[in-house]
Coordinates of C-alpha atoms in Angstrom, one line a residue:
Chain T
X3 CA -2.7 -9.8 30.6
X4 CA -1.8 -13.5 29.9
X5 CA -5.4 -14.1 29.0
X6 CA -5.4 -11.2 26.6
X7 CA -2.3 -12.4 24.8
X8 CA -3.6 -15.9 24.6
X9 CA -6.9 -14.6 23.1
X10 CA -5.0 -12.7 20.4
X11 CA -2.8 -15.7 19.6
X12 CA -5.8 -18.0 19.3
X13 CA -7.7 -15.5 17.1
X14 CA -4.8 -15.4 14.6
X15 CA -4.7 -19.2 14.0
X16 CA -7.7 -19.3 11.6
X17 CA -6.2 -16.4 9.7
X18 CA -2.9 -18.3 9.3
X19 CA -4.8 -21.4 8.1
X20 CA -6.7 -19.2 5.6
X21 CA -3.4 -17.7 4.4
X22 CA -2.0 -21.2 3.7
X23 CA -5.2 -22.1 1.8
X24 CA -5.0 -19.0 -0.4
X25 CA -1.3 -19.6 -1.1
X26 CA -2.1 -23.3 -1.9
X27 CA -4.9 -22.3 -4.3
X28 CA -2.8 -19.7 -6.1
X29 CA -1.1 -22.2 -8.4
X30 CA -4.3 -24.2 -8.9
X31 CA -6.2 -21.1 -10.0
X32 CA -3.7 -20.3 -12.8
X33 CA -5.5 -20.6 -16.1
X34 CA -4.2 -23.5 -18.1
X35 CA -2.2 -26.6 -17.2
X36 CA 0.7 -25.7 -14.8
X37 CA 2.7 -28.6 -16.2
X38 CA 2.4 -27.3 -19.8
X39 CA 3.4 -23.8 -18.5
X40 CA 6.4 -25.3 -16.8
X41 CA 7.5 -27.3 -19.8
X42 CA 7.0 -24.3 -22.1
X43 CA 9.9 -23.8 -24.5
X44 CA 11.0 -27.4 -24.4
X45 CA 8.9 -29.6 -26.6
X46 CA 7.6 -32.2 -24.1
X47 CA 6.2 -35.6 -24.6
X48 CA 3.1 -36.9 -22.9
X49 CA 5.3 -39.1 -20.8
X50 CA 7.4 -36.1 -19.6
X51 CA 4.2 -34.2 -18.7
X52 CA 2.9 -37.2 -16.7
X53 CA 6.1 -37.6 -14.9
X54 CA 6.3 -33.9 -13.9
X55 CA 2.6 -34.1 -12.9
X56 CA 3.3 -37.0 -10.6
X57 CA 6.5 -35.3 -9.3
X58 CA 4.5 -32.2 -8.3
X59 CA 1.7 -34.2 -6.9
X60 CA -0.8 -32.7 -9.3
X61 CA -2.2 -36.1 -10.2
X62 CA -3.9 -36.4 -6.8
X63 CA -7.2 -34.9 -5.7
X64 CA -7.4 -31.3 -4.4
X65 CA -7.9 -32.1 -0.7
X66 CA -5.1 -34.6 -0.9
X67 CA -2.8 -32.1 -2.5
X68 CA -3.7 -29.6 0.3
X69 CA -2.9 -32.0 3.1
X70 CA 0.5 -32.7 1.5
X71 CA 1.1 -29.0 0.9
X72 CA 0.1 -28.0 4.5
X73 CA 2.3 -30.8 5.9
X74 CA 5.3 -29.6 3.9
X75 CA 4.7 -26.0 4.9
X76 CA 4.6 -27.0 8.6
X77 CA 7.9 -28.8 8.1
X78 CA 9.4 -25.7 6.4
X79 CA 9.5 -27.3 3.0
X80 CA 8.2 -24.9 0.3
X81 CA 9.3 -26.9 -2.7
X82 CA 12.1 -26.3 -5.3
X83 CA 12.5 -23.2 -7.4
X84 CA 11.8 -23.9 -11.1
X85 CA 14.5 -21.5 -12.1
X86 CA 17.4 -22.1 -9.7
X87 CA 16.5 -25.7 -8.8
X88 CA 17.3 -24.8 -5.2
X89 CA 15.1 -25.2 -2.2
X90 CA 12.7 -22.2 -1.9
X91 CA 13.2 -22.2 1.9
X92 CA 17.0 -21.7 1.4
X93 CA 16.4 -18.9 -1.2
X94 CA 14.1 -17.1 1.2
X95 CA 16.3 -17.7 4.3
X96 CA 19.2 -15.9 2.7
X97 CA 17.1 -12.9 1.8
X98 CA 14.9 -12.4 4.9
X99 CA 17.7 -10.7 7.0
X100 CA 18.3 -8.2 4.2
X101 CA 14.6 -7.3 3.9
X102 CA 14.1 -7.1 7.7
X103 CA 17.2 -4.8 8.0
X104 CA 15.8 -2.6 5.3
X105 CA 12.3 -2.5 6.7
X106 CA 13.6 -1.9 10.3
X107 CA 15.7 1.0 9.1
X108 CA 12.8 2.4 7.2
X109 CA 10.6 2.0 10.2
X110 CA 13.0 3.8 12.5
X111 CA 13.2 6.7 9.9
X112 CA 9.4 6.7 9.7
X113 CA 8.7 6.8 13.4
X114 CA 11.4 9.3 14.3
X115 CA 10.6 11.8 11.4
X116 CA 6.9 11.2 11.5
X117 CA 6.5 11.7 15.3
X118 CA 8.9 14.7 15.4
X119 CA 7.3 16.5 12.5
X120 CA 3.8 15.7 13.8
X121 CA 4.5 17.0 17.3
X122 CA 6.3 20.1 16.0
X123 CA 3.4 20.9 13.6
X124 CA 0.7 20.3 16.3
X125 CA 2.4 22.5 18.9
X126 CA 2.8 25.3 16.4
X127 CA -0.6 24.9 14.8
X128 CA -1.2 27.5 12.0
X129 CA 2.4 28.6 11.8
X130 CA 4.4 28.4 8.6
X131 CA 6.3 25.3 10.0
X132 CA 2.9 23.6 10.4
X133 CA 1.6 24.6 6.9
X134 CA 4.9 23.7 5.2
X135 CA 5.3 20.3 6.9
X136 CA 1.7 19.3 6.2
X137 CA 2.0 20.4 2.6
X138 CA 5.2 18.4 2.4
X139 CA 3.4 15.4 3.8
X140 CA 0.6 15.7 1.2
X141 CA 3.2 15.8 -1.6
X142 CA 5.1 12.9 0.0
X143 CA 2.1 10.5 -0.1
X144 CA 1.6 11.4 -3.7
X145 CA 5.1 10.6 -4.8
X146 CA 5.6 7.1 -6.3
X147 CA 8.3 5.3 -4.3
X148 CA 10.1 4.0 -7.4
X149 CA 10.3 7.4 -8.9
X150 CA 11.6 9.0 -5.7
X151 CA 14.2 6.2 -5.5
X152 CA 15.4 6.9 -9.0
X153 CA 15.6 10.6 -8.3
X154 CA 17.7 9.9 -5.1
X155 CA 20.0 7.6 -7.1
X156 CA 20.3 10.3 -9.8
X157 CA 21.2 13.0 -7.3
X158 CA 23.0 11.3 -4.4
X159 CA 24.6 8.3 -6.1
X160 CA 25.3 9.4 -9.6
X161 CA 25.9 13.2 -9.2
X162 CA 27.4 13.4 -5.7
X163 CA 28.7 9.9 -5.4
X164 CA 27.9 9.8 -1.7
X165 CA 26.1 6.5 -1.8
X166 CA 26.3 3.4 -3.9
X167 CA 23.8 3.1 -6.8
X168 CA 22.7 -0.4 -5.9
X169 CA 23.5 -3.6 -4.1
X170 CA 23.9 -4.4 -0.4
X171 CA 26.7 -4.9 2.1
X172 CA 27.4 -1.8 4.2
X173 CA 25.2 0.7 6.0
X174 CA 25.7 3.0 3.0
X175 CA 23.7 0.6 0.8
X176 CA 20.8 0.9 3.2
X177 CA 20.4 4.7 3.3
X178 CA 18.8 5.5 0.0
X179 CA 16.5 2.4 -0.2
X180 CA 15.4 3.0 3.5
X181 CA 14.7 6.7 2.8
X182 CA 12.7 5.8 -0.3
X183 CA 10.7 3.1 1.5
X184 CA 10.1 5.3 4.6
X185 CA 8.9 8.4 2.7
X186 CA 5.2 7.6 2.4
X187 CA 4.9 6.1 5.9
X188 CA 6.6 9.1 7.5
X189 CA 4.2 11.4 5.8
X190 CA 1.2 9.3 7.0
X191 CA 2.5 9.1 10.5
X192 CA 3.3 12.8 10.7
X193 CA -0.3 13.7 9.7
X194 CA -1.8 11.2 12.2
X195 CA 0.6 12.3 15.0
X196 CA -0.4 15.9 14.4
X197 CA -4.1 15.4 14.5
X198 CA -4.0 13.0 17.5
X199 CA -1.7 15.5 19.3
X200 CA -4.2 18.3 18.6
X201 CA -7.0 16.3 20.0
X202 CA -5.0 15.3 23.1
X203 CA -4.0 18.9 23.8
X204 CA -7.7 19.7 24.1
X205 CA -8.2 17.3 27.0
X206 CA -8.9 18.3 30.6
X207 CA -5.8 16.7 32.0
X208 CA -3.6 18.8 29.7
X209 CA -5.5 21.9 30.9
X210 CA -5.0 20.8 34.5
X211 CA -1.3 20.2 33.9
X212 CA -1.0 23.7 32.5
X213 CA -3.1 25.2 35.2
X214 CA -0.9 23.9 37.9
X215 CA 2.0 25.7 36.3
X216 CA 4.0 22.9 34.7
X217 CA 6.3 24.0 32.0
X218 CA 5.0 23.6 28.4
X219 CA 7.7 21.1 27.6
X220 CA 6.7 18.9 30.5
X221 CA 3.0 19.2 29.5
X222 CA 3.8 18.2 25.9
X223 CA 6.3 15.4 26.4
X224 CA 5.2 13.9 29.8
X225 CA 1.4 14.3 29.5
X226 CA 0.3 14.8 25.9
X227 CA 2.9 12.8 23.9
X228 CA 2.3 9.5 25.8
X229 CA -1.4 9.5 25.0
X230 CA -0.7 10.5 21.4
X231 CA 1.5 7.4 21.0
X232 CA -1.3 4.9 21.4
X233 CA -2.8 5.3 17.9
X234 CA 0.7 6.0 16.5
X235 CA 1.9 2.6 17.6
X236 CA -1.0 0.9 15.9
X237 CA -0.4 2.9 12.7
X238 CA 3.3 2.2 12.8
X239 CA 2.4 -1.5 13.0
X240 CA 0.1 -1.3 10.0
X241 CA 2.6 0.8 8.1
X242 CA 5.1 -2.1 8.5
X243 CA 2.9 -4.1 6.2
X244 CA 3.1 -1.3 3.7
X245 CA 6.9 -1.3 4.2
X246 CA 7.2 -5.0 3.6
X247 CA 5.3 -4.8 0.3
X248 CA 6.8 -1.5 -0.6
X249 CA 10.1 -3.4 -0.4
X250 CA 9.0 -5.4 -3.4
X251 CA 9.3 -2.3 -5.6
X252 CA 12.1 -0.5 -3.7
X253 CA 14.4 -3.5 -3.7
X254 CA 13.8 -3.9 -7.4
X255 CA 14.8 -0.2 -8.0
X256 CA 18.0 -0.5 -5.9
X257 CA 18.8 -4.1 -7.0
X258 CA 18.8 -4.9 -3.3
X259 CA 18.9 -8.6 -2.6
X260 CA 15.8 -8.9 -0.4
X261 CA 12.7 -11.0 -0.2
X262 CA 10.7 -8.4 -2.4
X263 CA 13.2 -8.4 -5.3
X264 CA 13.2 -12.2 -5.2
X265 CA 9.4 -12.2 -5.4
X266 CA 9.3 -9.8 -8.3
X267 CA 11.9 -11.9 -10.2
X268 CA 9.9 -15.0 -9.6
X269 CA 6.7 -13.2 -10.7
X270 CA 8.3 -12.2 -14.0
X271 CA 9.6 -15.7 -14.5
X272 CA 6.4 -17.3 -13.3
X273 CA 8.4 -19.4 -10.9
X274 CA 5.4 -20.5 -8.8
X275 CA 7.1 -22.3 -5.8
X276 CA 9.2 -19.1 -5.1
X277 CA 6.1 -16.8 -5.6
X278 CA 4.1 -19.0 -3.2
X279 CA 7.0 -19.0 -0.7
X280 CA 7.5 -15.2 -0.8
X281 CA 3.8 -14.5 -0.5
X282 CA 3.4 -16.9 2.4
X283 CA 6.4 -15.7 4.3
X284 CA 5.5 -12.0 3.8
X285 CA 1.9 -12.6 5.0
X286 CA 3.2 -14.6 8.0
X287 CA 5.6 -11.8 9.0
X288 CA 2.7 -9.4 8.7
X289 CA 0.3 -11.5 10.8
X290 CA 3.0 -11.9 13.5
X291 CA 3.8 -8.2 13.6
X292 CA 0.1 -7.4 13.9
X293 CA -0.2 -9.8 16.8
X294 CA 2.8 -8.0 18.4
X295 CA 1.1 -4.6 17.8
X296 CA -2.2 -5.8 19.3
X297 CA -0.4 -7.1 22.4
X298 CA 1.6 -3.8 22.7
X299 CA -1.6 -1.9 22.3
X300 CA -3.0 -3.9 25.2
X301 CA 0.1 -3.0 27.3
X302 CA -0.2 0.7 26.4
X303 CA -4.0 1.0 26.9
X304 CA -5.4 -1.2 29.7
X305 CA -9.0 -0.5 28.5
X306 CA -8.3 -2.6 25.3
X307 CA -7.2 -5.8 27.0
X308 CA -10.0 -5.5 29.4
X309 CA -12.6 -5.1 26.7
X310 CA -11.3 -8.1 24.8
X311 CA -11.0 -10.5 27.6
X312 CA -14.5 -9.7 28.9
X313 CA -15.9 -10.0 25.3
X314 CA -14.3 -13.4 24.9
X315 CA -15.8 -14.6 28.2
X316 CA -19.3 -13.4 27.1
X317 CA -19.0 -15.2 23.9
Chain O
X29 CA -29.4 36.4 0.8
X30 CA -31.1 33.3 2.0
X31 CA -32.8 35.1 4.8
X32 CA -36.3 36.8 4.7
X33 CA -36.6 40.0 6.7
X34 CA -39.9 41.1 8.1
X35 CA -40.4 44.4 10.0
X36 CA -42.8 44.3 13.0
X37 CA -42.9 47.7 14.6
X38 CA -39.4 48.6 15.6
X39 CA -38.2 44.9 15.4
X40 CA -36.6 43.3 12.4
X41 CA -37.4 39.6 12.3
X42 CA -35.0 37.5 10.3
X43 CA -36.3 34.1 9.1
X44 CA -33.5 31.9 7.8
X45 CA -34.3 29.4 5.1
X46 CA -33.6 25.9 6.4
X47 CA -30.1 24.9 5.4
X48 CA -30.1 21.7 3.3
X49 CA -27.3 19.1 3.2
X50 CA -26.3 20.2 -0.3
X51 CA -26.2 23.9 0.6
X52 CA -23.9 23.2 3.5
X53 CA -21.7 21.0 1.3
X54 CA -21.5 23.6 -1.4
X55 CA -20.6 26.3 1.2
X56 CA -17.9 24.1 2.8
X57 CA -16.5 23.2 -0.6
X58 CA -16.0 26.9 -1.4
X59 CA -14.1 27.5 1.7
X60 CA -11.9 24.3 1.4
X61 CA -8.6 25.2 -0.3
X62 CA -7.7 21.5 -0.4
X63 CA -10.9 20.5 -2.3
X64 CA -10.7 23.4 -4.7
X65 CA -7.0 22.8 -5.5
X66 CA -7.6 19.0 -5.9
X67 CA -10.7 19.5 -8.1
X68 CA -8.8 22.0 -10.2
X69 CA -5.8 19.7 -10.7
X70 CA -8.0 16.8 -11.5
X71 CA -10.2 18.9 -13.8
X72 CA -7.1 19.7 -15.9
X73 CA -5.8 16.1 -15.9
X74 CA -9.3 14.8 -17.0
X75 CA -9.5 17.5 -19.7
X76 CA -6.0 16.6 -20.9
X77 CA -7.0 12.9 -21.1
X78 CA -10.3 13.7 -23.0
X79 CA -8.6 16.2 -25.4
X80 CA -5.5 14.1 -25.9
X81 CA -5.9 13.6 -29.7
X82 CA -6.4 17.4 -30.1
X83 CA -3.7 18.8 -27.8
X84 CA -0.9 16.2 -28.2
X85 CA 1.6 17.7 -30.6
X86 CA 2.8 14.4 -32.0
X87 CA 1.6 10.8 -32.4
X88 CA 2.5 9.1 -29.0
X89 CA 3.7 5.9 -30.8
X90 CA 5.4 7.4 -33.8
X91 CA 9.1 6.6 -33.8
X92 CA 11.7 8.7 -35.4
X93 CA 15.3 7.4 -35.0
X94 CA 17.0 10.7 -36.1
X95 CA 15.1 12.4 -33.3
X96 CA 16.1 10.1 -30.5
X97 CA 17.2 11.5 -27.1
X98 CA 16.3 15.2 -27.9
X99 CA 16.5 17.3 -24.8
X100 CA 13.5 19.5 -24.0
X101 CA 13.2 22.1 -26.7
X102 CA 10.5 24.3 -28.3
X103 CA 9.6 21.5 -30.6
X104 CA 9.6 18.8 -28.0
X105 CA 8.7 20.4 -24.7
X106 CA 9.5 17.3 -22.7
X107 CA 12.2 16.0 -25.0
X108 CA 12.1 12.6 -26.9
X109 CA 12.9 9.1 -25.8
X110 CA 15.2 6.4 -27.1
X111 CA 12.9 5.8 -30.1
X112 CA 12.6 9.5 -30.9
X113 CA 9.0 9.5 -29.6
X114 CA 7.6 12.8 -28.2
X115 CA 7.5 12.5 -24.4
X116 CA 4.9 15.3 -23.9
X117 CA 2.5 13.5 -26.3
X118 CA 3.1 10.2 -24.5
X119 CA 2.5 11.8 -21.1
X120 CA -0.8 13.4 -22.4
X121 CA -2.0 10.0 -23.7
X122 CA -0.8 8.3 -20.5
X123 CA -3.4 10.3 -18.5
X124 CA -6.1 8.3 -20.3
X125 CA -4.6 5.0 -19.3
X126 CA -3.9 5.9 -15.7
X127 CA -7.2 7.5 -15.0
X128 CA -9.0 4.5 -16.6
X129 CA -7.2 1.9 -14.6
X130 CA -7.5 3.9 -11.4
X131 CA -11.2 4.5 -11.9
X132 CA -12.2 1.0 -12.9
X133 CA -10.1 -0.6 -10.2
X134 CA -11.6 1.6 -7.5
X135 CA -15.1 1.0 -8.9
X136 CA -14.6 -2.7 -8.7
X137 CA -13.4 -2.5 -5.2
X138 CA -16.1 -0.1 -4.0
X139 CA -18.9 -2.0 -5.8
X140 CA -18.0 -5.5 -4.5
X141 CA -16.9 -4.2 -1.1
X142 CA -20.1 -2.3 -0.6
X143 CA -22.2 -5.3 -1.5
X144 CA -20.3 -7.6 0.9
X145 CA -20.3 -5.1 3.7
X146 CA -24.0 -4.2 3.3
X147 CA -25.2 -7.8 3.2
X148 CA -22.8 -8.8 6.0
X149 CA -23.7 -5.9 8.3
X150 CA -27.4 -6.1 7.7
X151 CA -28.1 -9.8 8.0
X152 CA -25.4 -10.6 10.6
X153 CA -25.3 -14.2 11.8
X154 CA -23.5 -16.8 9.7
X155 CA -23.4 -14.7 6.6
X156 CA -21.5 -12.1 8.5
X157 CA -19.3 -14.7 10.3
X158 CA -18.2 -16.3 7.0
X159 CA -17.6 -13.1 5.1
X160 CA -15.7 -11.5 8.0
X161 CA -13.4 -14.5 8.3
X162 CA -12.6 -14.4 4.5
X163 CA -12.0 -10.7 4.9
X164 CA -9.6 -11.3 7.8
X165 CA -7.6 -13.6 5.6
X166 CA -7.5 -11.2 2.7
X167 CA -6.3 -8.4 5.1
X168 CA -3.4 -10.7 6.1
X169 CA -1.9 -9.9 2.7
X170 CA -0.9 -6.3 3.3
X171 CA -0.8 -3.5 0.7
X172 CA 0.2 -4.6 -2.7
X173 CA 0.8 -8.2 -1.7
X174 CA -2.7 -9.4 -2.5
X175 CA -2.6 -7.6 -5.9
X176 CA 0.8 -9.1 -6.6
X177 CA -0.5 -12.6 -5.8
X178 CA -3.5 -12.1 -8.2
X179 CA -1.2 -10.8 -11.0
X180 CA 0.8 -13.9 -10.4
X181 CA -2.3 -16.0 -11.1
X182 CA -3.7 -14.0 -14.0
X183 CA -0.4 -13.2 -15.6
X184 CA 1.0 -9.7 -16.4
X185 CA -0.9 -7.0 -18.3
X186 CA -2.8 -3.8 -17.6
X187 CA -6.2 -5.5 -17.6
X188 CA -5.1 -8.0 -15.0
X189 CA -3.4 -5.3 -12.9
X190 CA -6.8 -3.5 -12.9
X191 CA -8.6 -6.6 -11.7
X192 CA -5.9 -7.4 -9.1
X193 CA -6.0 -3.9 -7.6
X194 CA -9.8 -4.0 -7.6
X195 CA -10.0 -7.3 -5.8
X196 CA -7.2 -6.2 -3.4
X197 CA -9.3 -3.2 -2.4
X198 CA -12.5 -5.2 -1.6
X199 CA -11.8 -6.1 2.0
X200 CA -11.2 -2.5 3.1
X201 CA -14.5 -1.3 1.6
X202 CA -16.3 -4.3 3.0
X203 CA -15.1 -3.6 6.5
X204 CA -15.9 0.1 6.2
X205 CA -19.3 -0.5 4.9
X206 CA -20.1 -3.2 7.5
X207 CA -19.2 -0.8 10.3
X208 CA -21.4 1.9 8.8
X209 CA -24.3 -0.5 8.3
X210 CA -24.0 -1.7 11.9
X211 CA -24.1 1.8 13.4
X212 CA -26.9 2.9 11.1
X213 CA -29.2 -0.2 11.4
X214 CA -29.6 0.6 15.1
X215 CA -31.1 4.0 14.2
X216 CA -34.8 4.6 15.0
X217 CA -35.8 5.3 11.4
X218 CA -34.6 1.9 10.3
X219 CA -36.6 0.4 13.1
X220 CA -39.6 2.5 12.0
X221 CA -39.2 1.3 8.4
X222 CA -39.2 -2.3 9.6
X223 CA -42.2 -1.8 11.8
X224 CA -44.3 -0.5 8.8
X225 CA -43.4 -3.6 7.0
X226 CA -40.6 -2.5 4.5
X227 CA -38.8 -5.4 2.8
X228 CA -35.1 -6.1 3.6
X229 CA -33.9 -4.9 0.2
X230 CA -35.9 -1.7 0.4
X231 CA -34.5 -0.9 3.9
X232 CA -31.0 -1.7 2.7
X233 CA -31.2 0.3 -0.5
X234 CA -33.5 3.2 0.6
X235 CA -32.7 3.8 4.2
X236 CA -29.2 2.4 5.0
X237 CA -27.2 2.7 1.8
X238 CA -27.6 6.5 1.2
X239 CA -26.4 7.2 4.7
X240 CA -23.2 5.2 4.3
X241 CA -21.9 7.1 1.4
X242 CA -19.9 10.0 2.9
X243 CA -17.0 7.9 4.3
X244 CA -17.0 5.7 1.2
X245 CA -16.6 8.8 -1.1
X246 CA -13.7 10.1 1.0
X247 CA -11.9 6.7 1.1
X248 CA -12.6 6.1 -2.6
X249 CA -11.1 9.5 -3.7
X250 CA -7.9 8.7 -1.7
X251 CA -7.9 5.2 -3.1
X252 CA -8.1 6.4 -6.7
X253 CA -4.8 8.1 -6.2
X254 CA -3.4 5.0 -4.5
X255 CA -4.6 2.7 -7.4
X256 CA -3.0 5.0 -10.0
X257 CA 0.2 4.9 -8.0
X258 CA 0.1 1.1 -7.7
X259 CA -0.8 0.5 -11.3
X260 CA 2.2 2.6 -12.3
X261 CA 4.4 0.7 -9.8
X262 CA 3.3 -2.6 -11.3
X263 CA 3.9 -1.4 -14.8
X264 CA 7.3 -0.1 -13.7
X265 CA 8.4 -3.5 -12.6
X266 CA 7.1 -5.0 -15.9
X267 CA 3.9 -6.6 -14.6
X268 CA 1.4 -4.1 -16.0
X269 CA 1.3 -2.1 -19.3
X270 CA 3.7 -3.5 -21.9
X271 CA 5.6 -1.4 -24.4
X272 CA 4.9 0.6 -26.5
X273 CA 1.8 1.6 -24.4
X274 CA 2.4 5.2 -23.2
X275 CA 1.7 4.3 -19.6
X276 CA 3.5 6.5 -17.0
X277 CA 5.0 3.7 -14.9
X278 CA 6.2 1.8 -18.0
X279 CA 7.7 5.0 -19.5
X280 CA 9.6 5.6 -16.3
X281 CA 10.9 2.0 -16.3
X282 CA 12.2 2.5 -19.9
X283 CA 13.7 5.8 -18.9
X284 CA 15.7 4.5 -16.0
X285 CA 18.4 3.0 -18.2
X286 CA 19.1 6.4 -19.7
X287 CA 18.9 8.4 -16.4
X288 CA 22.6 9.3 -16.3
X289 CA 22.5 11.5 -19.5
X290 CA 18.9 11.8 -20.5
X291 CA 17.2 12.8 -17.2
X292 CA 14.0 14.0 -19.0
X293 CA 12.8 10.6 -20.0
X294 CA 12.2 9.4 -16.4
X295 CA 11.4 12.8 -14.9
X296 CA 8.3 13.9 -16.7
X297 CA 6.2 10.7 -16.5
X298 CA 7.1 10.7 -12.7
X299 CA 5.9 14.3 -12.3
X300 CA 2.7 13.4 -14.2
X301 CA 2.0 10.7 -11.6
X302 CA 2.8 13.0 -8.7
X303 CA 0.5 15.8 -9.9
X304 CA -2.4 13.4 -10.6
X305 CA -2.1 11.5 -7.3
X306 CA -1.7 14.8 -5.5
X307 CA -5.0 16.0 -7.1
X308 CA -6.9 12.9 -5.7
X309 CA -5.2 13.3 -2.3
X310 CA -6.1 16.9 -2.0
X311 CA -9.6 16.3 -3.1
X312 CA -9.9 13.4 -0.6
X313 CA -8.6 15.6 2.3
X314 CA -11.0 18.3 1.3
X315 CA -14.0 16.0 1.1
X316 CA -13.1 14.7 4.6
X317 CA -13.5 18.2 6.0
X318 CA -16.6 18.9 3.8
X319 CA -18.5 15.7 4.6
X320 CA -17.5 15.7 8.3
X321 CA -20.8 14.8 10.0
X322 CA -20.0 17.3 12.8
X323 CA -22.0 20.4 11.9
X324 CA -24.1 18.7 9.2
X325 CA -27.8 18.4 9.9

């Protein structure tokens, strides 16, 4: 097992380096002179431009710039926001807990509703419950999150006054954004759980369990569900990536002070250090989560870790 | 009837015509409610987009201050917005924009992704190694993140959103295509083509490529819906279409300020997105059943 975990960790190192390179190149790929873009609005002299260029390290060669950038990233220094003049790391640090709280709540909603709906639909295949929930799931993946969020605000916050319209602070602030964020993933998960469950229910060991007279509940929850969960765990991990980036839009709709809303504000203001920081941190979280999912996958399914460790030896 | 009957003495011999790929697909299409419903919805949306100048009751950009904030009525079925513009006409014209962005972004992703996947899977070796590592890195930017990063570089605007969504989709198609190519290249007919001396490009284009299309078509139809949704989302947050373009996401964004009293401004563009994306999703689900290789000869 230790070998398998090590293999997965080592495999993600080049990806992380690649992520840092892309984020580094982002600013350098912007058409036009970043210094002139920065000083836009204020009429700048050549001297001011040269000063800023030196300050940002843009007067050095590209490889030199990268070494400096990578070193700073490793030390947790992501530069200073053009807009607020505060350290990007601080701006991000304040907001990460909010986004993680939102994404985690959405993930819980996703997994619980997705798995329950999927199992219920599969065990009653062809019934009206099955048809209705799968039709609902198809609609749910077609609904834009930002529109669903607005409709929730209109109904539950403005009309009924049950939840606050925007902001953060209490659990009540989390409910509507988490529902909005989780909608699409719940639908995807419900569909996958249903089809996996149907496949699993066709297996010999399920027939054996039934044949030896186990109750249907035991067959479904003890025998079938466990094996259904393997692909479901992977998908839930992948969906977390969708939740993290979905948060960009949802946080903006609900004026929720998370990483995503910070990123969108920075994008609109072309505040590059903050954009770079948000993109980098989001990608890092995603890579780490995927690593976790891979490891969990190996724990759940011994065949996987065996395959990988033998493959690595052969290489 | 596709069968030919011959009587021999007291026996009736029935000779079936060989079932071709297209006849099976046609037959399956007719029995797939998903595909029929999806194709019908999309047919209507495409028709609406094409006939926009004919069927739109008003000019989508014409402002009329005395007419602002009219609720839905016989004259303005979907009401009017804060500038007195007819929302129905704007929704109709919006179909042109959303379909165009969705289609072009998907084509860019499919085209480039297929090329990378085909070359990478067919040649293997260092070509495959390098392209797969690049794809690994691109996939580390989940969902919209890569598109957002590209919009950050190129700047806001519908054109840039289209390019960003297209590039963001490339790694998924490249992976899919590579997997397909790897499983198909080991087929005997590819080996046979190589033995008789066919060139690499001929093998790739004539023998491998056509056999990879089914899964690509399925994913692309679902992706079209996703790209329309994403383009609307980016316009909603101000990075895509700019006013006064009648783009559904941008219209929604403008309507959110008036949601409390003028519900119709944000509701109808949203419904237009839901219906269009639903069409693509239904079609994609239907195609998945129709093109399922199990049962196809």
